[in-house]
């Protein structure tokens, strides 16, 4: 049987999303048999990513700079703030090339079951950003899951009575849908047809 170093590699790979023990073994072997073209470059990329990628203190994005490239981009419309559940949602929005505002990454959704409340999500940090005088609209782009929609409505409620307009992605997002699983055209259409909320 494989040595402990290989077992450790397999055990770590098996913790990646979409990889069970069986596919982790296949991936490990694939890597080990392609040292020059895959294993060494991957090890180098992982080391570099671990050293240089951090969470943006402004929006919660992951990038090598803090603030991230999106927050630092003066060509981005500071009047539009898109609220996403996670960085996967941010990437999905970015792939459409339609949205030219800035983001706020929640890092999850409200969930009574998992004990995630407004405090755990840092909703106050979002509300503080929403008070920026240049901000015109907050676009809620949480997933079309029950928790995602509960979170959107909670944020809309907290923003009610402020000067900022609140909207949500249109119903082009299927129920139970996570942004990351939608094709770019669907996200773009949902963004264009966004509806006022709250
Ligand atoms: Zn940022």
PDB file of C-alpha atoms and ligand atoms in Angstrom:
ATOM      1  CA  UNK A   1       0.000   0.000   0.000  1.00  0.00           C
ATOM      2  CA  UNK A   2       1.023   3.617  -0.429  1.00  0.00           C
ATOM      3  CA  UNK A   3       3.432   5.290   1.998  1.00  0.00           C
ATOM      4  CA  UNK A   4       2.223   7.793   4.590  1.00  0.00           C
ATOM      5  CA  UNK A   5       3.249  10.819   2.469  1.00  0.00           C
ATOM      6  CA  UNK A   6       1.055   9.605  -0.354  1.00  0.00           C
ATOM      7  CA  UNK A   7      -1.767   8.748   2.050  1.00  0.00           C
ATOM      8  CA  UNK A   8      -1.561  12.275   3.449  1.00  0.00           C
ATOM      9  CA  UNK A   9      -1.737  13.751  -0.056  1.00  0.00           C
ATOM     10  CA  UNK A  10      -4.776  11.593  -0.847  1.00  0.00           C
ATOM     11  CA  UNK A  11      -6.475  12.502   2.443  1.00  0.00           C
ATOM     12  CA  UNK A  12      -6.012  16.234   1.750  1.00  0.00           C
ATOM     13  CA  UNK A  13      -7.171  15.965  -1.861  1.00  0.00           C
ATOM     14  CA  UNK A  14     -10.264  14.065  -0.664  1.00  0.00           C
ATOM     15  CA  UNK A  15     -11.280  17.180   1.293  1.00  0.00           C
ATOM     16  CA  UNK A  16     -11.613  19.240  -1.899  1.00  0.00           C
ATOM     17  CA  UNK A  17     -15.165  19.866  -3.120  1.00  0.00           C
ATOM     18  CA  UNK A  18     -16.269  17.234  -5.608  1.00  0.00           C
ATOM     19  CA  UNK A  19     -13.467  14.808  -4.780  1.00  0.00           C
ATOM     20  CA  UNK A  20     -14.225  11.653  -2.792  1.00  0.00           C
ATOM     21  CA  UNK A  21     -11.558   9.154  -1.644  1.00  0.00           C
ATOM     22  CA  UNK A  22     -11.607   7.323  -4.975  1.00  0.00           C
ATOM     23  CA  UNK A  23     -11.140  10.387  -7.185  1.00  0.00           C
ATOM     24  CA  UNK A  24      -8.583  11.729  -4.684  1.00  0.00           C
ATOM     25  CA  UNK A  25      -6.484   8.576  -5.206  1.00  0.00           C
ATOM     26  CA  UNK A  26      -6.727   9.036  -8.976  1.00  0.00           C
ATOM     27  CA  UNK A  27      -5.778  12.703  -8.705  1.00  0.00           C
ATOM     28  CA  UNK A  28      -2.806  11.920  -6.422  1.00  0.00           C
ATOM     29  CA  UNK A  29      -1.470   9.299  -8.803  1.00  0.00           C
ATOM     30  CA  UNK A  30      -2.032  11.625 -11.750  1.00  0.00           C
ATOM     31  CA  UNK A  31       0.005  14.326  -9.990  1.00  0.00           C
ATOM     32  CA  UNK A  32       2.818  12.003  -8.912  1.00  0.00           C
ATOM     33  CA  UNK A  33       3.234  10.604 -12.405  1.00  0.00           C
ATOM     34  CA  UNK A  34       3.508  14.106 -13.887  1.00  0.00           C
ATOM     35  CA  UNK A  35       6.055  15.719 -11.601  1.00  0.00           C
ATOM     36  CA  UNK A  36       7.509  18.230 -14.096  1.00  0.00           C
ATOM     37  CA  UNK A  37       4.329  19.310 -15.837  1.00  0.00           C
ATOM     38  CA  UNK A  38       1.885  19.182 -12.940  1.00  0.00           C
ATOM     39  CA  UNK A  39       3.103  18.317  -9.434  1.00  0.00           C
ATOM     40  CA  UNK A  40       5.980  20.818  -9.166  1.00  0.00           C
ATOM     41  CA  UNK A  41       4.119  23.737 -10.825  1.00  0.00           C
ATOM     42  CA  UNK A  42       1.058  23.031  -8.659  1.00  0.00           C
ATOM     43  CA  UNK A  43       3.129  22.909  -5.473  1.00  0.00           C
ATOM     44  CA  UNK A  44       4.713  26.222  -6.456  1.00  0.00           C
ATOM     45  CA  UNK A  45       1.340  27.805  -7.263  1.00  0.00           C
ATOM     46  CA  UNK A  46      -0.094  26.620  -3.935  1.00  0.00           C
ATOM     47  CA  UNK A  47       2.860  28.027  -1.995  1.00  0.00           C
ATOM     48  CA  UNK A  48       2.579  31.354  -3.810  1.00  0.00           C
ATOM     49  CA  UNK A  49      -1.198  31.514  -3.317  1.00  0.00           C
ATOM     50  CA  UNK A  50      -0.869  30.715   0.389  1.00  0.00           C
ATOM     51  CA  UNK A  51       1.707  33.474   0.816  1.00  0.00           C
ATOM     52  CA  UNK A  52       0.126  36.207  -1.299  1.00  0.00           C
ATOM     53  CA  UNK A  53      -3.661  35.789  -1.443  1.00  0.00           C
ATOM     54  CA  UNK A  54      -5.577  37.528   1.343  1.00  0.00           C
ATOM     55  CA  UNK A  55      -9.108  38.642   2.069  1.00  0.00           C
ATOM     56  CA  UNK A  56      -9.854  42.239   1.056  1.00  0.00           C
ATOM     57  CA  UNK A  57     -10.597  44.200   4.225  1.00  0.00           C
ATOM     58  CA  UNK A  58     -13.119  46.344   2.335  1.00  0.00           C
ATOM     59  CA  UNK A  59     -15.274  43.850   0.416  1.00  0.00           C
ATOM     60  CA  UNK A  60     -14.218  40.340   1.492  1.00  0.00           C
ATOM     61  CA  UNK A  61     -12.878  39.354  -1.951  1.00  0.00           C
ATOM     62  CA  UNK A  62      -9.720  37.236  -2.260  1.00  0.00           C
ATOM     63  CA  UNK A  63      -6.773  38.892  -3.991  1.00  0.00           C
ATOM     64  CA  UNK A  64      -3.029  39.474  -3.785  1.00  0.00           C
ATOM     65  CA  UNK A  65      -3.633  43.125  -2.899  1.00  0.00           C
ATOM     66  CA  UNK A  66      -5.641  44.669  -0.061  1.00  0.00           C
ATOM     67  CA  UNK A  67      -7.852  46.515  -0.989  1.00  0.00           C
ATOM     68  CA  UNK A  68      -8.471  44.103  -3.853  1.00  0.00           C
ATOM     69  CA  UNK A  69      -8.137  45.087  -7.533  1.00  0.00           C
ATOM     70  CA  UNK A  70     -11.898  45.675  -7.807  1.00  0.00           C
ATOM     71  CA  UNK A  71     -12.071  47.965  -4.743  1.00  0.00           C
ATOM     72  CA  UNK A  72      -8.975  49.846  -5.930  1.00  0.00           C
ATOM     73  CA  UNK A  73     -10.273  50.299  -9.511  1.00  0.00           C
ATOM     74  CA  UNK A  74     -11.249  53.970  -9.905  1.00  0.00           C
ATOM     75  CA  UNK A  75     -13.196  53.111 -13.071  1.00  0.00           C
ATOM     76  CA  UNK A  76     -15.654  51.050 -11.037  1.00  0.00           C
ATOM     77  CA  UNK A  77     -18.950  52.765 -10.208  1.00  0.00           C
ATOM     78  CA  UNK A  78     -18.807  53.472  -6.461  1.00  0.00           C
ATOM     79  CA  UNK A  79     -22.560  54.138  -6.554  1.00  0.00           C
ATOM     80  CA  UNK A  80     -23.437  50.462  -7.059  1.00  0.00           C
ATOM     81  CA  UNK A  81     -22.807  47.802  -4.410  1.00  0.00           C
ATOM     82  CA  UNK A  82     -23.570  44.157  -5.226  1.00  0.00           C
ATOM     83  CA  UNK A  83     -24.006  41.866  -2.201  1.00  0.00           C
ATOM     84  CA  UNK A  84     -22.977  38.246  -2.836  1.00  0.00           C
ATOM     85  CA  UNK A  85     -22.848  35.221  -0.538  1.00  0.00           C
ATOM     86  CA  UNK A  86     -19.296  34.209  -1.311  1.00  0.00           C
ATOM     87  CA  UNK A  87     -16.336  34.796  -3.611  1.00  0.00           C
ATOM     88  CA  UNK A  88     -17.764  32.199  -6.031  1.00  0.00           C
ATOM     89  CA  UNK A  89     -20.766  34.503  -6.428  1.00  0.00           C
ATOM     90  CA  UNK A  90     -18.455  37.474  -7.038  1.00  0.00           C
ATOM     91  CA  UNK A  91     -16.556  35.524  -9.693  1.00  0.00           C
ATOM     92  CA  UNK A  92     -19.854  34.493 -11.325  1.00  0.00           C
ATOM     93  CA  UNK A  93     -20.944  38.156 -11.526  1.00  0.00           C
ATOM     94  CA  UNK A  94     -17.556  39.180 -12.891  1.00  0.00           C
ATOM     95  CA  UNK A  95     -17.691  36.530 -15.628  1.00  0.00           C
ATOM     96  CA  UNK A  96     -20.730  38.292 -17.107  1.00  0.00           C
ATOM     97  CA  UNK A  97     -18.735  41.537 -17.633  1.00  0.00           C
ATOM     98  CA  UNK A  98     -22.067  43.336 -17.138  1.00  0.00           C
ATOM     99  CA  UNK A  99     -21.686  44.643 -13.593  1.00  0.00           C
ATOM    100  CA  UNK A 100     -19.326  47.607 -13.201  1.00  0.00           C
ATOM    101  CA  UNK A 101     -19.922  48.471  -9.561  1.00  0.00           C
ATOM    102  CA  UNK A 102     -18.321  47.147  -6.386  1.00  0.00           C
ATOM    103  CA  UNK A 103     -19.032  44.154  -4.174  1.00  0.00           C
ATOM    104  CA  UNK A 104     -19.695  43.082  -0.625  1.00  0.00           C
ATOM    105  CA  UNK A 105     -18.962  39.421   0.123  1.00  0.00           C
ATOM    106  CA  UNK A 106     -21.045  38.222   3.076  1.00  0.00           C
ATOM    107  CA  UNK A 107     -19.148  34.978   3.596  1.00  0.00           C
ATOM    108  CA  UNK A 108     -22.375  33.007   4.067  1.00  0.00           C
ATOM    109  CA  UNK A 109     -26.098  33.447   4.592  1.00  0.00           C
ATOM    110  CA  UNK A 110     -28.326  33.789   7.629  1.00  0.00           C
ATOM    111  CA  UNK A 111     -29.186  30.331   8.907  1.00  0.00           C
ATOM    112  CA  UNK A 112     -30.954  29.620  12.181  1.00  0.00           C
ATOM    113  CA  UNK A 113     -30.081  25.945  11.740  1.00  0.00           C
ATOM    114  CA  UNK A 114     -26.341  26.601  11.476  1.00  0.00           C
ATOM    115  CA  UNK A 115     -26.391  29.368  14.087  1.00  0.00           C
ATOM    116  CA  UNK A 116     -25.459  32.092  11.599  1.00  0.00           C
ATOM    117  CA  UNK A 117     -27.001  35.400  12.652  1.00  0.00           C
ATOM    118  CA  UNK A 118     -26.496  39.004  11.504  1.00  0.00           C
ATOM    119  CA  UNK A 119     -23.483  39.319  13.803  1.00  0.00           C
ATOM    120  CA  UNK A 120     -21.675  36.299  12.322  1.00  0.00           C
ATOM    121  CA  UNK A 121     -22.239  37.694   8.816  1.00  0.00           C
ATOM    122  CA  UNK A 122     -21.004  41.153   9.784  1.00  0.00           C
ATOM    123  CA  UNK A 123     -24.191  42.808   8.533  1.00  0.00           C
ATOM    124  CA  UNK A 124     -23.257  45.976  10.446  1.00  0.00           C
ATOM    125  CA  UNK A 125     -20.133  46.275   8.293  1.00  0.00           C
ATOM    126  CA  UNK A 126     -22.349  46.153   5.196  1.00  0.00           C
ATOM    127  CA  UNK A 127     -24.738  48.733   6.662  1.00  0.00           C
ATOM    128  CA  UNK A 128     -21.782  51.015   7.383  1.00  0.00           C
ATOM    129  CA  UNK A 129     -20.643  50.718   3.751  1.00  0.00           C
ATOM    130  CA  UNK A 130     -24.207  51.423   2.602  1.00  0.00           C
ATOM    131  CA  UNK A 131     -24.041  54.804   4.350  1.00  0.00           C
ATOM    132  CA  UNK A 132     -21.336  56.055   1.964  1.00  0.00           C
ATOM    133  CA  UNK A 133     -22.684  59.278   0.423  1.00  0.00           C
ATOM    134  CA  UNK A 134     -21.786  58.248  -3.137  1.00  0.00           C
ATOM    135  CA  UNK A 135     -23.789  54.996  -2.921  1.00  0.00           C
ATOM    136  CA  UNK A 136     -27.030  54.960  -4.940  1.00  0.00           C
ATOM    137  CA  UNK A 137     -28.086  51.307  -5.042  1.00  0.00           C
ATOM    138  CA  UNK A 138     -27.486  48.039  -3.208  1.00  0.00           C
ATOM    139  CA  UNK A 139     -28.102  45.000  -5.428  1.00  0.00           C
ATOM    140  CA  UNK A 140     -28.787  41.830  -3.469  1.00  0.00           C
ATOM    141  CA  UNK A 141     -27.391  38.846  -5.382  1.00  0.00           C
ATOM    142  CA  UNK A 142     -27.621  36.127  -2.757  1.00  0.00           C
ATOM    143  CA  UNK A 143     -28.674  32.704  -4.060  1.00  0.00           C
ATOM    144  CA  UNK A 144     -32.288  31.752  -4.726  1.00  0.00           C
ATOM    145  CA  UNK A 145     -32.208  29.333  -1.793  1.00  0.00           C
ATOM    146  CA  UNK A 146     -34.500  29.821   1.220  1.00  0.00           C
ATOM    147  CA  UNK A 147     -31.581  31.068   3.342  1.00  0.00           C
ATOM    148  CA  UNK A 148     -30.276  33.254   0.502  1.00  0.00           C
ATOM    149  CA  UNK A 149     -33.655  34.943   0.078  1.00  0.00           C
ATOM    150  CA  UNK A 150     -34.156  35.284   3.847  1.00  0.00           C
ATOM    151  CA  UNK A 151     -30.779  37.031   3.987  1.00  0.00           C
ATOM    152  CA  UNK A 152     -31.711  39.363   1.102  1.00  0.00           C
ATOM    153  CA  UNK A 153     -34.979  40.352   2.776  1.00  0.00           C
ATOM    154  CA  UNK A 154     -33.278  40.888   6.117  1.00  0.00           C
ATOM    155  CA  UNK A 155     -30.719  43.239   4.531  1.00  0.00           C
ATOM    156  CA  UNK A 156     -33.467  45.048   2.585  1.00  0.00           C
ATOM    157  CA  UNK A 157     -35.337  45.593   5.868  1.00  0.00           C
ATOM    158  CA  UNK A 158     -32.248  46.960   7.579  1.00  0.00           C
ATOM    159  CA  UNK A 159     -31.656  49.354   4.654  1.00  0.00           C
ATOM    160  CA  UNK A 160     -35.276  50.537   4.540  1.00  0.00           C
ATOM    161  CA  UNK A 161     -35.507  54.216   5.376  1.00  0.00           C
ATOM    162  CA  UNK A 162     -31.981  54.968   4.160  1.00  0.00           C
ATOM    163  CA  UNK A 163     -31.365  57.019   1.037  1.00  0.00           C
ATOM    164  CA  UNK A 164     -30.045  54.043  -0.904  1.00  0.00           C
ATOM    165  CA  UNK A 165     -32.224  52.060  -3.355  1.00  0.00           C
ATOM    166  CA  UNK A 166     -32.348  48.294  -2.768  1.00  0.00           C
ATOM    167  CA  UNK A 167     -32.885  45.772  -5.556  1.00  0.00           C
ATOM    168  CA  UNK A 168     -32.553  42.026  -6.058  1.00  0.00           C
ATOM    169  CA  UNK A 169     -31.642  39.899  -9.064  1.00  0.00           C
ATOM    170  CA  UNK A 170     -34.725  39.085 -11.165  1.00  0.00           C
ATOM    171  CA  UNK A 171     -36.385  35.691 -11.112  1.00  0.00           C
ATOM    172  CA  UNK A 172     -34.171  34.446 -13.930  1.00  0.00           C
ATOM    173  CA  UNK A 173     -32.272  32.880 -11.047  1.00  0.00           C
ATOM    174  CA  UNK A 174     -33.968  29.496 -10.514  1.00  0.00           C
ATOM    175  CA  UNK A 175     -35.172  28.528  -7.051  1.00  0.00           C
ATOM    176  CA  UNK A 176     -32.451  26.818  -5.091  1.00  0.00           C
ATOM    177  CA  UNK A 177     -29.907  28.247  -7.520  1.00  0.00           C
ATOM    178  CA  UNK A 178     -26.426  29.304  -6.541  1.00  0.00           C
ATOM    179  CA  UNK A 179     -24.956  32.058  -8.702  1.00  0.00           C
ATOM    180  CA  UNK A 180     -21.898  29.989  -9.499  1.00  0.00           C
ATOM    181  CA  UNK A 181     -23.966  27.326 -11.284  1.00  0.00           C
ATOM    182  CA  UNK A 182     -25.707  29.732 -13.641  1.00  0.00           C
ATOM    183  CA  UNK A 183     -24.512  30.537 -17.116  1.00  0.00           C
ATOM    184  CA  UNK A 184     -23.235  34.068 -17.627  1.00  0.00           C
ATOM    185  CA  UNK A 185     -26.146  35.112 -19.855  1.00  0.00           C
ATOM    186  CA  UNK A 186     -28.683  34.179 -17.169  1.00  0.00           C
ATOM    187  CA  UNK A 187     -26.857  36.223 -14.540  1.00  0.00           C
ATOM    188  CA  UNK A 188     -26.572  39.186 -16.907  1.00  0.00           C
ATOM    189  CA  UNK A 189     -30.314  39.045 -17.687  1.00  0.00           C
ATOM    190  CA  UNK A 190     -31.186  38.716 -13.989  1.00  0.00           C
ATOM    191  CA  UNK A 191     -29.041  41.736 -13.247  1.00  0.00           C
ATOM    192  CA  UNK A 192     -30.551  43.823 -16.053  1.00  0.00           C
ATOM    193  CA  UNK A 193     -34.097  42.917 -14.930  1.00  0.00           C
ATOM    194  CA  UNK A 194     -33.418  43.400 -11.205  1.00  0.00           C
ATOM    195  CA  UNK A 195     -36.435  44.479  -9.159  1.00  0.00           C
ATOM    196  CA  UNK A 196     -36.772  46.871  -6.235  1.00  0.00           C
ATOM    197  CA  UNK A 197     -36.848  45.101  -2.880  1.00  0.00           C
ATOM    198  CA  UNK A 198     -38.141  46.305   0.474  1.00  0.00           C
TER     199      UNK A 198
HETATM  200 ZN1  LIG B   1     -12.248  44.477  -2.251  1.00  0.00          ZN
END
